[in-house]
Structure formats: structure tokens, C-alpha cells
Amino acid sequence: MRLILLGAPGAGKGTLAGLLKSSLNIEHISTGDLLREEMKNNTEIGLEVKKYIDQGALVPDEVVTRMIEKKIVNQEVSKKGYMLDGFPRNESQAKDLTAILERIKQPLSYAIFLQSTLPVVIRRLTGRRVCRDCGATYHVSNRPPKVEGTCDECGKSDLYQRADDNEETIKKRMEVYLQTTIPIVEYYKKQGILRQVDGDDEAENILEILLKGFDEDREQN
Ligand code: AMP
């Protein structure tokens, strides 16, 4: 299965991706995670993208599209299936993705849109904590790790707050989202592959609804 996850920052894409990964055994490819990895390793790309990320702006399309292309043309990844989290983020990236997938004859299965409200995303983002080692995400009150400060997934004790999860940068990221990401929801609606879910709902409930829908579609085809 080949999926993309659309939604505001804090809509719960990462949390849902973790659950989908276990249920469907597909790869989770997050452009945000890939870019943060480049920054952590001080690579040329990492140094180039830091200024955009710190300001809550989008990184140039060529950088992210090249990264994604490299991942999805990989035979092992495409055979296993994947979900793209944080890509595409604007119409130009969506069209580039369509062109790449047409070239390799692997159309998307679904575009999943998590629609959420502003107070919920702000609460989620300001309380979000991320494992520096494996990228698993937590929330200080809604989804704390079993042992305080320690990642449930990999057992390392390095949970941190992302530099761009502060109120000012969140505001900028929301503006960017409304201007550039919302139009691509329409793009996928026209293609007939959009599935909209309530992003304010618990991730486990969203997962159940999605899996049921996938099963029903399979039975009908
Ligand atoms: P995320 O982890 O998805 O919230 O992404 C964090 C930041 O990485 C964003 O605010 C952007 O600066 C950058 N970024 C992630 N994905 C993309 C993308 N598809 N296009 C441009 N910039 C991106």
C-alpha cells in the first residue's frame, strides 16, 4: 500500500504513522525526520535547510523532492509499501510526486487527510516530546512515555522538545499550511483517493476507521 498523510502540524500524522506502520508493515517516510537527521549530522543539506526550518518556512521543493524520489524508487521500499508523512506540502510537490509515480507505474493507494482544529494542534505541539534516537513522539500529558523521560520504543533517555514547536514558529507553520497544503487536499479529492478523518480524535480510533475502510474497498474491488 502507498499512502500519503496530509494534515496540519500537530494533526497527529506522526502518531498515526506509527500505528499504521505496525498494522500494515509499511515504511514510514517523514520529510521532517529526514531533514532533521541531515541537520543533526551537519551535512551540506542540513546546513542549507536549517534557516527555513527554524523560521517555520518550507524548505525549497527540489531538496525535499529529491530526497523523497531517492526513497520511493528504491525497489525494496516500493515493494513493501510506504506512507509519506509531510510530503507533498504544496501543489508543485504533489505534481512532481504524481510524475515520479507515473514514471515507475506505482500510483498512490490513498491520501489520508487528518482534519483538526487549531486549539487541539497547539496543545499537541507545545506538549510534544520526541526521542532523539528513534524519532518516536510523545505528549507530556496525553501520551507520556511509560517511564518519565525514557522512550518506550528504543529505551533511550533523550526525549526533547523540537526547536520549531514554540508558539511563534507554530503560528508561522500554520499560516504556511493553510496557504500551501490545504489546496492539495482538493488535488487528491479530484483523483478520487482522498480519505478524510477527524484528526482531533484518538489515533487508535482513526486507525480502526481507516483499516475498516481499506477492507471494505478491497471487498468491493
Ligand atoms: P514536520 O516535521 O513535517 O513538521 O516538518 C518540519 C519542517 O521541515 C517544516 O516546517 C519545513 O520547514 C520542513 N519540511 C518538512 N517537509 C517539507 C516539505 N515537504 N517541503 C518543504 N519543507 C518541508
Short mmCIF file of C-alpha atoms and ligand atoms in Angstrom, two decimals, residues 9 13 30-33 35-36 52-53 56-61 64 85-89 93 128 162 164 173, ligand 1:
data_model
loop_
_atom_site.label_atom_id
_atom_site.label_comp_id
_atom_site.label_asym_id
_atom_site.label_seq_id
_atom_site.Cartn_x
_atom_site.Cartn_y
_atom_site.Cartn_z
CA PRO A 9 1.44 20.38 12.02
CA LYS A 13 0.31 12.37 11.33
CA SER A 30 8.85 11.61 7.02
CA THR A 31 10.48 14.56 5.25
CA GLY A 32 10.70 16.40 8.59
CA ASP A 33 12.60 13.45 10.15
CA LEU A 35 15.68 16.90 7.23
CA ARG A 36 16.30 16.86 11.00
CA TYR A 52 13.95 27.58 6.74
CA ILE A 53 13.04 25.07 9.43
CA GLY A 56 8.74 27.58 10.15
CA ALA A 57 9.05 28.14 6.37
CA LEU A 58 9.10 25.46 3.68
CA VAL A 59 12.46 24.12 2.51
CA PRO A 60 12.96 24.52 -1.30
CA ASP A 61 10.95 21.95 -3.28
CA VAL A 64 12.69 17.54 -0.46
CA ASP A 85 4.40 12.00 6.14
CA GLY A 86 4.91 15.73 5.49
CA PHE A 87 5.22 15.36 1.71
CA PRO A 88 3.79 16.73 -0.53
CA ARG A 89 3.34 20.10 1.17
CA GLN A 93 5.43 18.86 -4.86
CA ARG A 128 5.12 17.25 22.12
CA ARG A 162 11.66 20.38 18.87
CA ASP A 164 10.18 24.73 15.97
CA ARG A 173 3.85 26.89 10.25
P1 AMP B 1 7.47 18.40 10.05
O1 AMP B 1 8.33 17.52 10.89
O2 AMP B 1 6.71 17.66 9.00
O3 AMP B 1 6.56 19.30 10.89
O4 AMP B 1 8.45 19.38 9.25
C1 AMP B 1 9.30 20.29 9.93
C2 AMP B 1 9.82 21.33 8.97
O5 AMP B 1 10.58 20.69 7.91
C3 AMP B 1 8.74 22.14 8.23
O6 AMP B 1 8.26 23.23 9.00
C4 AMP B 1 9.51 22.58 6.99
O7 AMP B 1 10.40 23.63 7.29
C5 AMP B 1 10.37 21.35 6.67
N1 AMP B 1 9.66 20.42 5.75
C6 AMP B 1 9.20 19.17 6.02
N2 AMP B 1 8.62 18.61 4.94
C7 AMP B 1 8.70 19.55 3.95
C8 AMP B 1 8.26 19.58 2.60
N3 AMP B 1 7.58 18.56 2.04
N4 AMP B 1 8.54 20.70 1.87
C9 AMP B 1 9.19 21.74 2.40
N5 AMP B 1 9.62 21.79 3.67
C10 AMP B 1 9.38 20.70 4.46
#
